[in-house]
Short mmCIF file of N, CA and C in Angstrom, two decimals:
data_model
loop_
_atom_site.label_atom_id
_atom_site.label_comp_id
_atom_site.label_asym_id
_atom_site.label_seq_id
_atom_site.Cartn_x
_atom_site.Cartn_y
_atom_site.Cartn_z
N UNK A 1 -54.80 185.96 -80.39
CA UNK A 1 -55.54 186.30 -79.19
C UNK A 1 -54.69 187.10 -78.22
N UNK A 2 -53.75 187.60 -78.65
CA UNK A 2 -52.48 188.42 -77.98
C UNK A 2 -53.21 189.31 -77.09
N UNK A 3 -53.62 190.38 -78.22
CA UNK A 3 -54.42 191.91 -77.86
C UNK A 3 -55.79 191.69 -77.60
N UNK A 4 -56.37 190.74 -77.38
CA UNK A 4 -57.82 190.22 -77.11
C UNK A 4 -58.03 191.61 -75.70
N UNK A 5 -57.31 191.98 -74.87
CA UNK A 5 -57.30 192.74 -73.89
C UNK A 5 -57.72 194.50 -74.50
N UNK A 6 -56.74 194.39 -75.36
CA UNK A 6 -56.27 196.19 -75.73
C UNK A 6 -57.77 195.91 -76.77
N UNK A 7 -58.02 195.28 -77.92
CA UNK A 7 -58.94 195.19 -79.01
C UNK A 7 -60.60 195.29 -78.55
N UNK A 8 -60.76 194.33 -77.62
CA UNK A 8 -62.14 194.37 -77.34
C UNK A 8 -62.46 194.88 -75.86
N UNK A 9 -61.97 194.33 -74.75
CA UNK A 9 -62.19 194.33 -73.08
C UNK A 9 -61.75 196.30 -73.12
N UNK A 10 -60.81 196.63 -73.36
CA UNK A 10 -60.46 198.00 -73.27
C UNK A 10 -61.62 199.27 -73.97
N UNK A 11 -62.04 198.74 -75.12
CA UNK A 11 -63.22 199.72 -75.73
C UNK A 11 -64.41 199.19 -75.64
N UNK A 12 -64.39 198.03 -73.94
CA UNK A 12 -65.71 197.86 -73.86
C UNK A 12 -66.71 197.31 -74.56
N UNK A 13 -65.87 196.26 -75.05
CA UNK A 13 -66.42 195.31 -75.74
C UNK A 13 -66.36 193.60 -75.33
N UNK A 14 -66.32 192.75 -75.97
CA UNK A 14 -66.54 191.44 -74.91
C UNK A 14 -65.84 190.49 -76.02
N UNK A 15 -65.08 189.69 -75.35
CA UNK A 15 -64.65 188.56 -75.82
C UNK A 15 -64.82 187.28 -75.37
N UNK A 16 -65.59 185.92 -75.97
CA UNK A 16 -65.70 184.87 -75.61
C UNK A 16 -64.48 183.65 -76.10
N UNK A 17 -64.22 182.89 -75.19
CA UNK A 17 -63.60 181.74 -75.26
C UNK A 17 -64.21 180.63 -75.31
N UNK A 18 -64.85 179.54 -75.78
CA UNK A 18 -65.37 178.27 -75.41
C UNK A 18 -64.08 177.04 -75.41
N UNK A 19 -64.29 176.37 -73.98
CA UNK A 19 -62.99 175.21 -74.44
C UNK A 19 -64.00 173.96 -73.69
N UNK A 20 -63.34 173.06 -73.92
CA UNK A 20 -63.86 171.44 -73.46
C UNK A 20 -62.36 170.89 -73.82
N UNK A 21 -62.44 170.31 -72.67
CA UNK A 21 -61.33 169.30 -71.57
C UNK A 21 -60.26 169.93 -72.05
N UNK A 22 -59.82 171.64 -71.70
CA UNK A 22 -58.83 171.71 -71.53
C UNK A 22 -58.21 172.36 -73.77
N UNK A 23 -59.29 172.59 -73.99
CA UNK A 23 -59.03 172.91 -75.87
C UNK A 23 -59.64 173.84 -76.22
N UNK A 24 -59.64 174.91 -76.56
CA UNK A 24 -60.48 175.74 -77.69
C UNK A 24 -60.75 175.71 -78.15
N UNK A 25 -62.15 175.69 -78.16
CA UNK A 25 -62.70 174.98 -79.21
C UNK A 25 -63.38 175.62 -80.22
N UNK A 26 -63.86 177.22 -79.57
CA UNK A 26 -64.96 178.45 -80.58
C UNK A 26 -64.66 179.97 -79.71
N UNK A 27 -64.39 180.52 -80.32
CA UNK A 27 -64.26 181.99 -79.84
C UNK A 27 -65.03 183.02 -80.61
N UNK A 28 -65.39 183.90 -80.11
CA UNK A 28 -66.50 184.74 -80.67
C UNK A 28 -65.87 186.46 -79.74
N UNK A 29 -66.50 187.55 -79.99
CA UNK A 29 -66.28 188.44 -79.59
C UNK A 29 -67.25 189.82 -80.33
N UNK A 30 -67.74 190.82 -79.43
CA UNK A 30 -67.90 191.69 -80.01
C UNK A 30 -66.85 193.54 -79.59
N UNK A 31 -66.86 194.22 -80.79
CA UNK A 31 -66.52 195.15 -80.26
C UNK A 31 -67.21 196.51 -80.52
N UNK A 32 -67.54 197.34 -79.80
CA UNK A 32 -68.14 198.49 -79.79
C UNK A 32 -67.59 199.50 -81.78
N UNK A 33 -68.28 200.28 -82.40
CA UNK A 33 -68.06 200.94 -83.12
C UNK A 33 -68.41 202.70 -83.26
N UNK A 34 -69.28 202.79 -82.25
CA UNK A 34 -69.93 203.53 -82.10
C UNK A 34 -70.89 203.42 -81.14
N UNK A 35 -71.98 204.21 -80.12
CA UNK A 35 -72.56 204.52 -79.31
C UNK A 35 -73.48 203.35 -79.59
N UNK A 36 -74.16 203.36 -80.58
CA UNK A 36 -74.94 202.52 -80.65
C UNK A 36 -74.53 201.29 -81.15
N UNK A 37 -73.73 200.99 -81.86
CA UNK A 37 -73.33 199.82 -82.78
C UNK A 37 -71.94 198.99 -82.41
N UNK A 38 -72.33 197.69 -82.12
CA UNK A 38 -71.66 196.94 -82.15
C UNK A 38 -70.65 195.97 -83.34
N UNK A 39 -69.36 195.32 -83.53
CA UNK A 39 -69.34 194.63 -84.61
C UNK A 39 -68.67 193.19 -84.07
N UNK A 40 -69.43 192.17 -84.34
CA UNK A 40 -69.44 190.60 -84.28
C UNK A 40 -68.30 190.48 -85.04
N UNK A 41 -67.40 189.88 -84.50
CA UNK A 41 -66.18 189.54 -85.31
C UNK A 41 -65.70 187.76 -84.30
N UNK A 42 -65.01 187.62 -85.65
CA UNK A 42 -63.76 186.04 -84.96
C UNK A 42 -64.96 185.17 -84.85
N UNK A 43 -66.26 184.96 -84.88
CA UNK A 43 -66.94 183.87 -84.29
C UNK A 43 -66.77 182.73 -85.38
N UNK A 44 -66.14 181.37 -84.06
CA UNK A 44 -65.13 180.66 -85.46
C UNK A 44 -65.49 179.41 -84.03
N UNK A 45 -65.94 178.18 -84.79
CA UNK A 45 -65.95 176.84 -83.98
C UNK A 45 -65.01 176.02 -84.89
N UNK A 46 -63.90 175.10 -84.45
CA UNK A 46 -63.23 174.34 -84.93
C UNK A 46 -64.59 173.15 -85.31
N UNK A 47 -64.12 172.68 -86.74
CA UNK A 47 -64.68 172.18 -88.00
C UNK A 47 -65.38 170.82 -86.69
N UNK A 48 -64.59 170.25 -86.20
CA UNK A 48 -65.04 168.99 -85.03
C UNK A 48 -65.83 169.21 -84.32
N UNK A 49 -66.22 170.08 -84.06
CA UNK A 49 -67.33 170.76 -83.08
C UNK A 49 -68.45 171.21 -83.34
N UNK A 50 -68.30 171.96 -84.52
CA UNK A 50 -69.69 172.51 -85.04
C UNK A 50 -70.57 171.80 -85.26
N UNK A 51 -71.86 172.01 -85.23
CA UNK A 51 -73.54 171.45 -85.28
C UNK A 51 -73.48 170.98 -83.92
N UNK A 52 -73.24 171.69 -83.05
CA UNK A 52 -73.03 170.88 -81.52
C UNK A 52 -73.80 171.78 -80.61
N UNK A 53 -74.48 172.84 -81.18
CA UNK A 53 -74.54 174.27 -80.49
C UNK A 53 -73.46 175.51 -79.58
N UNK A 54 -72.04 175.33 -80.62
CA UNK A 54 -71.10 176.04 -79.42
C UNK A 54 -71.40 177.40 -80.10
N UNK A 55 -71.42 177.80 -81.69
CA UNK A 55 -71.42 179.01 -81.81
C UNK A 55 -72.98 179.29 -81.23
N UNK A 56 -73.76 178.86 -81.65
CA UNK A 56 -74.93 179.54 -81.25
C UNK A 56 -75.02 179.72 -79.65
N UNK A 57 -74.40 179.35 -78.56
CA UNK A 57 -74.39 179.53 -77.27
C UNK A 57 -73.55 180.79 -77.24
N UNK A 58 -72.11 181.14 -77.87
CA UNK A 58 -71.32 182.29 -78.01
C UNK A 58 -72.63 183.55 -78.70
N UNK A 59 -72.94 182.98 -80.13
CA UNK A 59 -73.64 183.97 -80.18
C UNK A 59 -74.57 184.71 -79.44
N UNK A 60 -75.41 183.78 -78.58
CA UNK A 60 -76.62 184.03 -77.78
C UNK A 60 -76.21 185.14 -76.49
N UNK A 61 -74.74 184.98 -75.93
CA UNK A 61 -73.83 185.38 -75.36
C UNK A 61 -73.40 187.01 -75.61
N UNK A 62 -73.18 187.18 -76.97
CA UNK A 62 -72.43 188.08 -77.05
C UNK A 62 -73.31 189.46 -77.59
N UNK A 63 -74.92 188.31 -78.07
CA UNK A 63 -75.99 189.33 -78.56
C UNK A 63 -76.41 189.83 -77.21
N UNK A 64 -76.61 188.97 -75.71
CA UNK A 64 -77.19 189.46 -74.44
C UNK A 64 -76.07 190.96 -73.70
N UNK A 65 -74.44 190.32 -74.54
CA UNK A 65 -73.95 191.77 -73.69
C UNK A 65 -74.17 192.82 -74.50
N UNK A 66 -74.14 192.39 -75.40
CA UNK A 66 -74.66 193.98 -76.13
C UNK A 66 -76.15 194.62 -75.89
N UNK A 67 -77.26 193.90 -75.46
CA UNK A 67 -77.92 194.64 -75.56
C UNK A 67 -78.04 194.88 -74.06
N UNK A 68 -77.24 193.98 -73.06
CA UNK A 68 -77.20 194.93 -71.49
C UNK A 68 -76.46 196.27 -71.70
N UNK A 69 -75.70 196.24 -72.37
CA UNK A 69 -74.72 197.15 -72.97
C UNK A 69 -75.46 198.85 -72.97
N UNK A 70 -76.99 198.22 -73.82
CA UNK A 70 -77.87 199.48 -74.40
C UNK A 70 -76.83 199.64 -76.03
N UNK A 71 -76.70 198.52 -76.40
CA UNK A 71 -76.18 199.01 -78.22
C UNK A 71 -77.78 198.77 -78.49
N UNK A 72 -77.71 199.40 -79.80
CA UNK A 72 -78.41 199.08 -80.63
C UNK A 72 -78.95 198.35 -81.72
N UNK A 73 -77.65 198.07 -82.45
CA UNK A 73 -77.28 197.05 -83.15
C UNK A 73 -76.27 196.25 -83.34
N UNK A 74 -76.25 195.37 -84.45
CA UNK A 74 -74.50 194.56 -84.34
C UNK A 74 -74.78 194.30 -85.64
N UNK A 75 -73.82 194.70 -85.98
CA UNK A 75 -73.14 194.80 -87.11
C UNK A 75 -71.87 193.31 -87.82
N UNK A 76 -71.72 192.90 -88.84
CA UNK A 76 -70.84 191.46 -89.24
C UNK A 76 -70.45 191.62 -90.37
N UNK A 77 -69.68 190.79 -90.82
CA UNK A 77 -69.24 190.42 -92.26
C UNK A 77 -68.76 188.83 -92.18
N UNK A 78 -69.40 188.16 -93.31
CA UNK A 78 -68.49 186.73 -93.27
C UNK A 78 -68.69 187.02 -94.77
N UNK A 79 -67.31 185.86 -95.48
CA UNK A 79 -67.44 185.54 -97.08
C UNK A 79 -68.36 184.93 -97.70
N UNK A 80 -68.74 184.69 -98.89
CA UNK A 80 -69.18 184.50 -99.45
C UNK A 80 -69.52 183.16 -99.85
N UNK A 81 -68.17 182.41 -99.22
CA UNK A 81 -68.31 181.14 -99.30
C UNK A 81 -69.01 180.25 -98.07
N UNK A 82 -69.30 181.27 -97.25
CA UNK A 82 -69.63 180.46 -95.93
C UNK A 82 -71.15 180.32 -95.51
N UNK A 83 -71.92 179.82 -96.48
CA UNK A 83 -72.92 179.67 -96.44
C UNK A 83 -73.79 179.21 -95.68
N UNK A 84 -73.18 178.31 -94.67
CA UNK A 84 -73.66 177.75 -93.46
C UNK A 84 -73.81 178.69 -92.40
N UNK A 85 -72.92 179.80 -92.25
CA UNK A 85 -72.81 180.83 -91.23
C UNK A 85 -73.71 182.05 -91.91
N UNK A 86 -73.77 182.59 -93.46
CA UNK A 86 -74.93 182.82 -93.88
C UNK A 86 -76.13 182.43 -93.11
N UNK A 87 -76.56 180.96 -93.08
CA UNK A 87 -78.05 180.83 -92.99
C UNK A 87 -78.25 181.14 -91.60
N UNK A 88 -77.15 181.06 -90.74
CA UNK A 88 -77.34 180.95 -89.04
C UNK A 88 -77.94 182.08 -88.66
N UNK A 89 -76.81 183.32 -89.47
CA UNK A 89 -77.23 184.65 -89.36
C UNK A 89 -78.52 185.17 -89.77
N UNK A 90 -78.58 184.90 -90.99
CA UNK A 90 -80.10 185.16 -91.51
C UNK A 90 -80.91 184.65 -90.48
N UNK A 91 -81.08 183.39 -90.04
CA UNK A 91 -82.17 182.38 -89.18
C UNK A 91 -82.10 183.43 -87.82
N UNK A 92 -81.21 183.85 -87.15
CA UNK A 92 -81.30 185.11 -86.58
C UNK A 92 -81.64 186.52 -86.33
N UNK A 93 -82.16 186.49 -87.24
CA UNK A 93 -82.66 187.41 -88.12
C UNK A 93 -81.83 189.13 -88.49
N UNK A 94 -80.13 188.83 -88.59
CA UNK A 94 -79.59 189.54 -88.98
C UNK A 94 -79.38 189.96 -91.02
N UNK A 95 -80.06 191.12 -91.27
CA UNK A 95 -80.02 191.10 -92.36
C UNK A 95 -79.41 191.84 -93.42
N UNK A 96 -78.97 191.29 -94.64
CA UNK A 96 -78.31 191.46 -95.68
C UNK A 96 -78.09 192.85 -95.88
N UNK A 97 -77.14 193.61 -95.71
CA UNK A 97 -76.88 195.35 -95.98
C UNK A 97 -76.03 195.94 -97.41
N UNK A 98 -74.64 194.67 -97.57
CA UNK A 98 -74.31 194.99 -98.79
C UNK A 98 -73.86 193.97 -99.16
N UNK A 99 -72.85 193.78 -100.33
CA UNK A 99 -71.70 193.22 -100.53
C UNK A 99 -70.58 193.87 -100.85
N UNK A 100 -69.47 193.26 -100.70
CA UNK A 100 -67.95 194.34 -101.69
C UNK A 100 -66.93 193.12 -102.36
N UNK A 101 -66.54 193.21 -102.90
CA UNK A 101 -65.13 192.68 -103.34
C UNK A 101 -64.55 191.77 -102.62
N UNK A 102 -64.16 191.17 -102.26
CA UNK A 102 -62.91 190.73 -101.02
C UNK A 102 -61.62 191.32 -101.54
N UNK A 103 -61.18 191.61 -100.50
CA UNK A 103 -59.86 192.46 -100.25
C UNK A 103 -58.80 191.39 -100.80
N UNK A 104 -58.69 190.13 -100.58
CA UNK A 104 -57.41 189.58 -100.51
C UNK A 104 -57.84 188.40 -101.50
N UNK A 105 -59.07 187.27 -101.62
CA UNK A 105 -59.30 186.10 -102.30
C UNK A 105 -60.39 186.91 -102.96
N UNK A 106 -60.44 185.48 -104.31
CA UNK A 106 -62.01 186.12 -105.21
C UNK A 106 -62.90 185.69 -104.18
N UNK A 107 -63.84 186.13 -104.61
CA UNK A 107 -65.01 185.95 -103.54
C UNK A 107 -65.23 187.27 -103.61
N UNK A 108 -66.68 187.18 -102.53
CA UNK A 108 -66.85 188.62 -102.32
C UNK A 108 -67.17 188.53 -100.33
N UNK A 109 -66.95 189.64 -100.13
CA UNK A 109 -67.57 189.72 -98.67
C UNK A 109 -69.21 190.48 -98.34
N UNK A 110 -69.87 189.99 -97.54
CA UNK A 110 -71.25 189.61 -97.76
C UNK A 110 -71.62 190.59 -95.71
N UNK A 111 -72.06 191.79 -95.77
CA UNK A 111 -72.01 192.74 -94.87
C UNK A 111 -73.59 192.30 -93.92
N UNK A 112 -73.91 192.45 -92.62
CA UNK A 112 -75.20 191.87 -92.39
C UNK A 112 -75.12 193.24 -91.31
N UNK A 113 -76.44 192.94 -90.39
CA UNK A 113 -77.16 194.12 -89.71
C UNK A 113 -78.50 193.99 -88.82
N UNK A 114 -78.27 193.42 -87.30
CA UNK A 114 -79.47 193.28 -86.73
C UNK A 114 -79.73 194.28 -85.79
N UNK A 115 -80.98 195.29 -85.42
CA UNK A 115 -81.35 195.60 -84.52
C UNK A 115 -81.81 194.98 -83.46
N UNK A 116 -80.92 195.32 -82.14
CA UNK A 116 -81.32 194.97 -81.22
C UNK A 116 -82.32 195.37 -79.76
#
């Protein structure tokens, strides 16, 4: 979270923190890619927290600055294994654009795409 300043706040993009009593607990962020397009990255709730509503409050968050913003869309990627964050997205109605390879583990990475 070093460059959280230079990465997102500088190209006008937004970064969220969530903490309780003093912990971090879910961070989320988007950053601009283009005029119209946004990309959802880091949205991550520690394993103790989740089903609690923290990402979906970040998300709800980070979809409202983008579209005060005037983006158009937002753009994501999560793996393949994360099926729970799959359905959230889908239930959001961000949808399926590609897949590729994963760069570093087997798996594959799983690309999504909502107009806003």
């Amino acid at each position: 979270m070093r460059n959280v300043g230079n990465f997102y706040l500088e190209t006008g993009g937004q970064f969220l923190v969530g903490c309780l009593d003093g912990e971090t607990i879910a961070t989320g962020g988007v950053k601009p890619l283009d005029e119209q397009t946004v990309e959802l990255q880091r949205l991550r709730v520690l394993p103790e927290y989740q089903q609690n509503g923290y990402g979906t409050e970040l998300l709800d968050r980070l979809e409202t600055f983008a579209e005060k913003q005037s983006f158009e869309r937002i753009r994501l990627h999560t793996d393949d294994v994360l099926v729970v964050a799959q359905r959230i997205y889908e239930r959001r109605g961000y949808e399926r654009t590609h897949r590729e390879p994963h760069p570093t583990i087997d798996g594959e990475v799983i690309f999504y795409e909502k107009e806003i």
